[in-house]
Coordinates of C-alpha atoms in Angstrom, one line a residue:
M1 CA 16.2 -10.0 20.4
T2 CA 20.4 -9.4 21.3
A3 CA 20.9 -5.2 20.7
L4 CA 23.1 -4.6 17.5
A5 CA 26.6 -3.6 19.0
L6 CA 27.8 -2.2 16.7
A7 CA 31.5 -0.8 17.3
A8 CA 33.1 2.0 17.6
T9 CA 36.4 0.8 15.9
G10 CA 38.3 -0.1 12.8
T11 CA 36.9 -3.4 12.8
I12 CA 34.1 -4.6 10.5
T13 CA 31.0 -6.1 12.5
I14 CA 29.7 -8.8 12.7
E15 CA 25.8 -10.3 14.5
V16 CA 24.3 -13.1 13.5
A17 CA 20.8 -13.2 16.2
N18 CA 20.7 -15.9 18.6
P19 CA 20.4 -19.1 17.8
A20 CA 18.5 -19.6 21.1
E21 CA 16.0 -17.6 19.7
A22 CA 14.1 -19.5 16.9
H23 CA 11.1 -20.8 17.0
A24 CA 11.0 -23.2 19.3
A25 CA 9.4 -27.0 19.2
G26 CA 5.2 -25.8 17.8
A27 CA 5.8 -22.6 17.9
R28 CA 4.0 -21.5 14.1
P29 CA 5.9 -21.0 11.4
G30 CA 6.0 -17.4 9.4
F31 CA 4.0 -18.3 6.7
Q32 CA 3.4 -16.2 4.5
L33 CA 0.5 -15.2 1.4
P34 CA 1.6 -18.2 -1.4
F35 CA 1.8 -15.9 -4.5
P36 CA 4.9 -13.9 -5.7
C37 CA 5.4 -10.7 -3.7
G38 CA 3.3 -7.4 -3.7
E39 CA 0.1 -9.9 -5.5
S40 CA -3.5 -8.9 -4.2
W41 CA -5.9 -11.8 -3.9
R42 CA -9.4 -12.0 -2.4
L43 CA -10.1 -14.4 0.7
S44 CA -12.9 -16.1 1.4
T45 CA -14.7 -19.4 2.9
Y46 CA -18.6 -20.4 1.6
P47 CA -21.4 -22.4 3.8
G48 CA -20.0 -25.9 3.3
H49 CA -16.6 -25.3 3.7
D50 CA -13.9 -26.9 7.1
N51 CA -14.2 -23.8 9.3
Y52 CA -11.0 -22.2 8.5
D53 CA -10.8 -23.2 4.8
V54 CA -10.0 -20.8 2.8
D55 CA -10.1 -19.5 -1.3
M56 CA -8.5 -17.6 -3.1
I57 CA -8.5 -15.7 -6.2
A58 CA -6.2 -12.9 -7.6
T59 CA -7.9 -9.4 -7.1
S60 CA -6.4 -8.9 -11.0
G61 CA -6.4 -10.3 -13.4
T62 CA -6.5 -14.2 -15.0
T63 CA -6.4 -16.4 -11.3
A64 CA -5.9 -19.2 -13.5
G65 CA -2.2 -20.1 -14.1
R66 CA -0.9 -18.5 -11.3
S67 CA 1.5 -18.9 -9.1
I68 CA 1.4 -21.3 -5.8
L69 CA 4.3 -19.9 -3.4
A70 CA 5.1 -22.3 -0.3
A71 CA 4.1 -20.1 2.6
D72 CA 6.9 -21.5 4.4
A73 CA 10.1 -24.2 4.6
G74 CA 9.4 -27.1 4.8
T75 CA 9.6 -30.6 3.2
V76 CA 6.8 -32.3 0.5
S77 CA 4.5 -34.8 2.0
F78 CA 2.5 -34.8 -0.8
A79 CA 2.8 -34.4 -3.9
G80 CA -0.5 -36.3 -6.7
W81 CA -4.0 -35.9 -7.1
S82 CA -6.9 -36.6 -5.5
D83 CA -11.1 -37.0 -6.4
G84 CA -11.1 -33.5 -4.0
G85 CA -8.3 -31.6 -3.8
G86 CA -8.0 -31.9 -8.0
W87 CA -3.7 -31.7 -8.0
Y88 CA -1.9 -30.5 -4.4
V89 CA 0.5 -30.6 -1.7
K90 CA 1.0 -30.7 1.1
L91 CA 3.7 -29.9 2.8
N92 CA 5.3 -30.3 6.2
H93 CA 7.0 -27.2 8.4
G94 CA 8.0 -29.7 11.5
G95 CA 6.3 -29.3 15.2
G96 CA 2.7 -30.4 13.9
W97 CA 2.2 -27.8 11.1
E98 CA 1.7 -28.3 7.9
S99 CA 0.1 -26.0 5.0
L100 CA -2.3 -27.6 2.1
Y101 CA -2.5 -26.5 -1.5
L102 CA -5.8 -27.3 -3.3
H103 CA -6.8 -27.8 -6.9
M104 CA -3.8 -27.2 -8.8
V105 CA -4.0 -26.9 -13.2
S106 CA -1.8 -29.8 -13.4
A107 CA 1.2 -31.6 -11.7
P108 CA 3.0 -30.1 -9.2
V109 CA 6.2 -29.2 -9.5
V110 CA 7.9 -29.9 -6.5
S111 CA 7.6 -34.0 -6.1
T112 CA 6.8 -36.4 -2.0
G113 CA 10.4 -36.0 0.1
Q114 CA 11.6 -32.9 -1.1
S115 CA 13.1 -30.2 0.6
V116 CA 11.4 -26.7 -0.3
S117 CA 11.7 -23.1 0.9
Q118 CA 9.6 -20.8 1.9
G119 CA 8.6 -18.3 -2.0
Q120 CA 9.5 -22.0 -3.6
L121 CA 6.7 -22.6 -6.9
L122 CA 4.7 -25.4 -5.9
G123 CA 2.7 -25.2 -8.9
K124 CA 0.0 -22.5 -10.4
V125 CA -3.4 -22.5 -9.9
G126 CA -6.5 -24.5 -11.6
S127 CA -9.4 -26.1 -11.2
T128 CA -8.4 -30.1 -11.3
G129 CA -10.5 -31.5 -8.3
N130 CA -14.0 -30.8 -6.2
S131 CA -14.3 -26.6 -7.9
S132 CA -16.1 -24.5 -9.7
G133 CA -13.4 -22.8 -10.7
P134 CA -10.1 -21.5 -11.1
H135 CA -9.1 -20.4 -7.5
L136 CA -5.9 -22.2 -4.3
H137 CA -7.8 -23.7 -2.3
H138 CA -5.5 -23.7 0.9
E139 CA -5.5 -24.4 4.3
Q140 CA -3.0 -24.5 8.0
R141 CA -2.6 -27.6 10.2
R142 CA -1.4 -28.1 13.0
D143 CA -1.1 -31.7 14.8
G144 CA -3.6 -32.5 12.5
T145 CA -6.9 -30.1 12.8
K146 CA -7.1 -27.0 10.7
V147 CA -7.1 -23.8 12.9
E148 CA -7.2 -20.4 11.1
T149 CA -4.3 -19.3 8.1
Y150 CA -1.7 -16.7 8.8
Y151 CA 0.1 -14.8 7.1
N152 CA 3.1 -12.3 7.8
G153 CA 2.1 -12.6 11.3
V154 CA -2.0 -11.0 10.6
R155 CA -4.8 -12.7 11.4
S156 CA -6.2 -14.2 8.1
E157 CA -10.1 -13.2 10.0
I158 CA -10.7 -17.0 8.3
T159 CA -13.0 -18.3 10.5
T160 CA -16.3 -19.8 10.3
D161 CA -18.2 -20.3 7.3
G162 CA -21.2 -19.9 8.6
Y163 CA -23.0 -23.8 8.5
P164 CA -24.5 -25.6 9.3
S165 CA -25.0 -23.2 13.0
G166 CA -26.6 -20.4 11.3
E167 CA -23.6 -17.9 12.5
P168 CA -22.6 -15.6 10.1
Q169 CA -19.5 -16.7 7.6
S170 CA -16.6 -14.6 7.9
P171 CA -16.6 -12.1 5.3
P172 CA -14.0 -12.0 2.5
V173 CA -10.8 -9.7 2.7
V174 CA -7.9 -8.6 0.5
A175 CA -4.5 -9.9 1.2
V176 CA -0.8 -8.4 -0.6
S177 CA 1.7 -10.8 -1.0
A178 CA 4.3 -10.5 1.8
N179 CA 6.2 -13.9 0.6
C180 CA 9.6 -11.8 -1.0
G181 CA 12.1 -13.2 1.2
N182 CA 14.2 -11.3 3.5
V183 CA 13.6 -7.5 4.1
S184 CA 18.0 -5.4 3.5
V185 CA 17.6 -1.9 4.8
Y186 CA 20.8 0.0 4.9
G187 CA 21.9 2.8 7.5
T188 CA 24.9 4.6 8.6
L189 CA 26.4 5.6 11.5
S190 CA 27.0 9.4 12.5
D191 CA 31.3 8.4 11.6
G192 CA 30.5 8.2 9.0
R193 CA 30.2 4.3 7.6
L194 CA 27.5 2.2 6.1
T195 CA 25.6 -1.1 8.0
Y196 CA 23.5 -3.5 6.6
S197 CA 21.4 -5.3 8.2
A198 CA 18.9 -8.5 6.9
I199 CA 15.5 -9.6 8.7
E200 CA 13.7 -12.4 8.2
S201 CA 10.1 -10.9 6.7
G202 CA 7.8 -14.3 8.2
T203 CA 9.4 -13.5 11.6
G204 CA 10.8 -10.4 11.7
R205 CA 14.1 -11.8 13.4
R206 CA 17.2 -9.9 12.1
L207 CA 19.9 -11.9 10.8
K208 CA 23.0 -10.5 10.8
T209 CA 24.3 -7.4 10.3
V210 CA 27.1 -5.8 8.8
T211 CA 29.5 -3.6 9.2
S212 CA 32.1 -1.4 7.0
T213 CA 35.2 -0.5 7.8
A214 CA 35.5 2.0 4.7
K215 CA 33.2 6.0 5.1
L216 CA 32.0 7.5 3.3
G217 CA 33.9 11.0 2.6
F218 CA 30.7 13.1 2.7
T219 CA 27.8 13.9 5.0
P220 CA 25.3 12.3 4.3
V221 CA 21.5 14.5 4.4
A222 CA 18.5 11.3 2.7
M223 CA 19.4 8.4 1.6
A224 CA 17.6 5.5 -0.4
T225 CA 18.4 2.0 -1.4
L226 CA 17.7 0.8 -4.9
N227 CA 18.6 -2.3 -5.1
F228 CA 20.3 -4.9 -3.2
N229 CA 23.5 -3.2 -3.9
T230 CA 23.0 0.6 -4.9
I231 CA 22.0 3.6 -3.4
L232 CA 22.1 6.7 -3.7
F233 CA 22.7 9.9 -1.2
T234 CA 22.1 13.4 -0.9
S235 CA 24.9 15.2 0.7
S236 CA 25.0 18.6 3.0
A237 CA 26.9 20.6 0.1
G238 CA 23.7 19.2 -2.2
D239 CA 25.6 16.5 -4.0
L240 CA 23.6 13.2 -5.6
Y241 CA 25.6 10.8 -4.9
R242 CA 25.9 7.3 -5.9
V243 CA 27.0 4.0 -3.9
D244 CA 27.5 1.1 -5.1
V245 CA 28.0 -2.0 -2.8
I246 CA 30.9 -5.2 -3.7
T247 CA 29.9 -7.7 -0.5
N248 CA 27.3 -7.4 1.8
N249 CA 27.4 -11.3 3.1
T250 CA 30.3 -11.6 6.2
S251 CA 31.6 -8.3 6.2
L252 CA 30.4 -4.9 3.8
S253 CA 32.4 -2.8 1.3
Y254 CA 31.5 -0.8 -1.4
N255 CA 33.7 1.8 -4.5
A256 CA 34.4 5.2 -3.6
P257 CA 31.3 7.3 -3.7
V258 CA 30.8 8.4 -7.3
K259 CA 29.0 12.0 -7.5
I260 CA 26.8 11.6 -9.7
K261 CA 25.3 15.1 -9.3
S262 CA 26.3 18.8 -8.2
G263 CA 24.4 21.3 -6.8
G264 CA 20.5 21.8 -6.2
W265 CA 20.2 18.2 -4.2
T266 CA 18.6 19.7 -0.9
H267 CA 16.5 16.8 -0.7
T268 CA 15.9 15.7 3.7
N269 CA 14.7 12.6 2.6
L270 CA 14.4 10.0 -0.3
S271 CA 12.9 6.9 -1.5
F272 CA 13.0 4.4 -3.8
D273 CA 9.7 3.2 -5.0
G274 CA 11.4 -0.8 -6.8
A275 CA 9.2 0.5 -10.1
G276 CA 11.9 3.1 -11.1
N277 CA 10.5 6.5 -9.4
L278 CA 12.4 8.2 -7.4
Y279 CA 11.0 10.3 -4.4
G280 CA 12.5 13.4 -2.3
L281 CA 10.8 15.9 0.5
N282 CA 12.2 19.5 0.5
S283 CA 12.3 21.2 3.5
A284 CA 9.9 23.8 1.8
G285 CA 7.5 20.3 2.1
H286 CA 7.4 20.1 -1.9
L287 CA 7.0 16.3 -2.9
L288 CA 9.7 15.6 -6.5
R289 CA 10.0 12.6 -8.9
Y290 CA 12.5 11.7 -10.5
D291 CA 13.0 8.8 -12.6
V292 CA 15.6 6.0 -12.9
T293 CA 16.6 5.1 -15.9
A294 CA 19.2 2.6 -14.8
A295 CA 20.3 -0.1 -12.2
K296 CA 23.5 2.3 -11.3
P297 CA 22.2 5.8 -12.3
A298 CA 24.7 8.7 -13.6
A299 CA 23.5 11.8 -14.2
G300 CA 21.4 10.8 -17.3
N301 CA 19.6 7.6 -15.4
V302 CA 18.1 10.0 -13.1
V303 CA 15.7 12.2 -15.1
N304 CA 12.6 14.7 -15.6
G305 CA 12.4 16.1 -11.8
T306 CA 8.9 17.2 -11.4
D307 CA 7.8 18.7 -8.8
I308 CA 4.5 17.1 -7.3
G309 CA 3.2 19.6 -4.8
G310 CA 3.5 21.4 -1.8
G311 CA 2.0 20.9 1.4
F312 CA 3.7 17.7 2.9
V313 CA 4.3 18.5 6.3
L314 CA 6.2 15.7 7.3
K315 CA 8.0 14.1 10.2
T316 CA 9.6 11.1 8.4
F317 CA 8.8 9.5 4.7
T318 CA 9.2 6.7 2.8
T319 CA 7.5 4.8 0.1
A320 CA 5.6 1.6 0.0
G321 CA 5.0 1.1 -3.5
P322 CA 4.9 2.0 -6.6
D323 CA 3.9 5.6 -6.9
W324 CA 3.2 5.8 -3.4
I325 CA 3.9 7.7 -0.2
L326 CA 3.8 6.4 3.7
A327 CA 4.1 9.3 6.2
T328 CA 4.9 10.6 10.0
A329 CA 3.4 14.0 10.5
A330 CA 4.7 15.9 14.2
D331 CA 1.4 15.0 15.2
G332 CA 1.2 11.2 15.5
R333 CA -0.5 10.7 12.5
L334 CA 0.3 8.0 9.9
L335 CA -0.3 9.0 6.9
S336 CA -0.5 7.5 3.1
Y337 CA -0.6 8.9 -0.2
K338 CA -1.2 7.3 -3.7
I339 CA 0.8 10.0 -5.4
N340 CA -1.3 10.0 -9.2
G341 CA 0.6 13.3 -11.1
V342 CA 1.4 16.9 -10.4
G343 CA -0.8 18.2 -8.6
S344 CA -2.5 15.6 -7.3
W345 CA -2.4 12.5 -4.8
S346 CA -5.7 11.2 -2.7
P347 CA -4.3 11.1 1.1
G348 CA -5.8 8.6 3.9
E349 CA -5.0 9.0 7.4
L350 CA -4.2 5.5 8.8
K351 CA -3.4 6.3 12.3
S352 CA -4.7 9.9 14.2
S353 CA -2.7 9.3 17.0
T354 CA 0.9 7.5 19.0
W355 CA 2.8 7.6 15.6
Q356 CA 4.8 10.4 16.9
G357 CA 7.6 8.9 18.4
M358 CA 9.3 7.2 15.8
T359 CA 12.2 8.7 14.4
H360 CA 12.5 7.0 11.1
L361 CA 10.0 5.0 8.8
L362 CA 10.9 2.7 5.5
S363 CA 9.7 0.0 3.6
P364 CA 10.5 -2.6 1.0
G365 CA 7.4 -3.0 0.1
A366 CA 4.1 -5.8 0.2
G367 CA 2.6 -3.5 3.3
T368 CA 5.4 -4.5 5.4
I369 CA 6.3 -1.6 7.9
F370 CA 9.0 -0.9 10.3
G371 CA 9.2 1.9 12.7
R372 CA 12.4 2.7 14.5
T373 CA 12.1 5.0 18.0
G374 CA 14.4 7.3 18.8
N375 CA 15.5 4.7 21.7
G376 CA 17.0 2.7 19.0
A377 CA 13.9 0.9 18.5
L378 CA 12.8 -0.7 16.4
H379 CA 9.1 -1.8 15.9
R380 CA 7.4 -4.7 12.8
Y381 CA 4.7 -3.9 11.8
G382 CA 1.8 -4.9 8.6
D383 CA -0.6 -3.4 6.0
R384 CA -3.1 -6.8 4.9
N385 CA -3.7 -4.5 2.1
P386 CA -1.2 -1.3 1.6
Y387 CA -3.3 0.3 -1.3
D388 CA -6.9 1.2 0.2
R389 CA -5.0 4.7 2.6
S390 CA -7.1 2.9 5.9
G391 CA -6.3 1.4 8.8
D392 CA -8.5 -0.9 9.9
D393 CA -5.9 -3.6 8.6
L394 CA -2.5 -2.5 10.2
F395 CA -1.6 -4.8 12.9
G396 CA 1.3 -4.7 14.7
L397 CA 3.8 -7.7 14.4
G398 CA 6.1 -6.9 17.3
T399 CA 9.6 -6.0 18.1
V400 CA 12.9 -6.7 15.5
D401 CA 15.2 -5.2 18.4
D402 CA 14.5 -3.1 21.7
S403 CA 17.6 -1.1 21.3
G404 CA 20.7 -0.5 19.3
W405 CA 19.4 0.7 16.2
T406 CA 21.5 4.1 16.4
Q407 CA 22.1 4.8 12.8
T408 CA 21.9 8.5 11.2
L409 CA 20.0 6.9 8.7
L410 CA 17.9 3.7 7.3
S411 CA 16.6 2.8 3.8
A412 CA 14.8 0.3 3.2
Q413 CA 15.6 -1.8 -0.6
P414 CA 12.2 -1.6 -2.4
F415 CA 10.9 -5.6 -2.8

C-alpha cells in the first residue's frame, strides 16, 4: 500500500488507496461475522453436517429474531424458500465467491437481483426448514465448493463434522462480530494539524487520509475520539479541550477548540470506551474513569472522576470495549484488563513479549486492534473473543501501511 505522504505545507492533503490494490478477481472477500457489531456468537458443527458448514447461536440472550447481516457486499442471487434451508439468502460476491444464510424466521427482507452492502440487513434468525431450533446456518463457497469460513480475516476453524471418517469434529469457538463499517482514525501531527484516516474493516485497506490546514493552537498530550466528529484532548498546560469536526470527507476542517476544563488534566493517555466512559492514565500510573454524558460535552458533562487504582505501568493504552482496557508494557507484553470498579480489575496477559516495538495502540472495539511501530508502519490484528483475557485467539491480520504514519497521537472512533 502507498504510504501516507502528509505534506508539511498548509494545503489539504487527500490520499486514496491505489485502485490497483483492490482485490484481484477470485481473492477472498473481506467477510465479517453476519451479525451486528460487537455481538458474541458460538460457532459449531455436528456429525452429519457437511464439512465447513457453520451453525451459529448467540452466546447470551435469545437467538431467535436476531438480525442477520451481509458478511460482505454482493448481489442477491437467491432470496426465498427451500424445504431444507427454509427461508434463506444466497449472495454472489464476485470472483466465484458466495455466502449462504439459512433458516430465517420469515421471508428475507432483500430480493433476488438486489445489490447489498456489507452489514446490510438480510433477515432474522429463525428455525424454518430442516432445523431443530433457532440458529443461523452459514456457508462460504468458492466456485460452487464449500470452503472454510473466515471472519475479519480470521479462520473460523470449523473444518470437519467428523462424519463418517471418525476424525474428531471441529470444537466450538466463540467469535465477536466486527461487522461495524469502516474504522475511523484521528491523529495529530507535530505541527498541530489534525489527520483523519478511513480503514476498510473487512480488508484493512486504508481508503483515504485527509489533513487539516488549521492547527490546534495548543500542545496536545493525549486524545480520545468520542464519535465521528467529536474529539477530546488534554494539553501540556493540563487543560481539557473539545474539538468539533465539521467535515472529514474530501477535506478536514473543525471549529476552534473549546476549553471545557481548566487545569488538573495531566493525563498522558486518554481513551473513550464507546459506552460513556472516558479513561485516563496519569504519569503516576493511576487509572482514572469519568462519565461523559453528552455527545459534545461541556464542563458539566465530564463528571464523576474516579481513581480506579494505581500500578498501571503501561507504554501504550487504549480501550477495547465497555470497561475493557488494552495496553502494552515496555517489556513487550500485551495486556488486557476488565475494569470492575474502584480497586477492582481482572488482568490478562495476551502476549508475553514482542509488542515492545509498538509506539501507539488503538482499538475501535469488537476485537479489532491496530499497532503503530517506531518506523511509522501500522499493523492490524484480530482477537476472536476480545473479552476472554486470553491471547490464544489473537491473530495477525497484515499491514495497513509499511510506513508513513508519522502522527504524534492516534485515536480510533469506538464502534
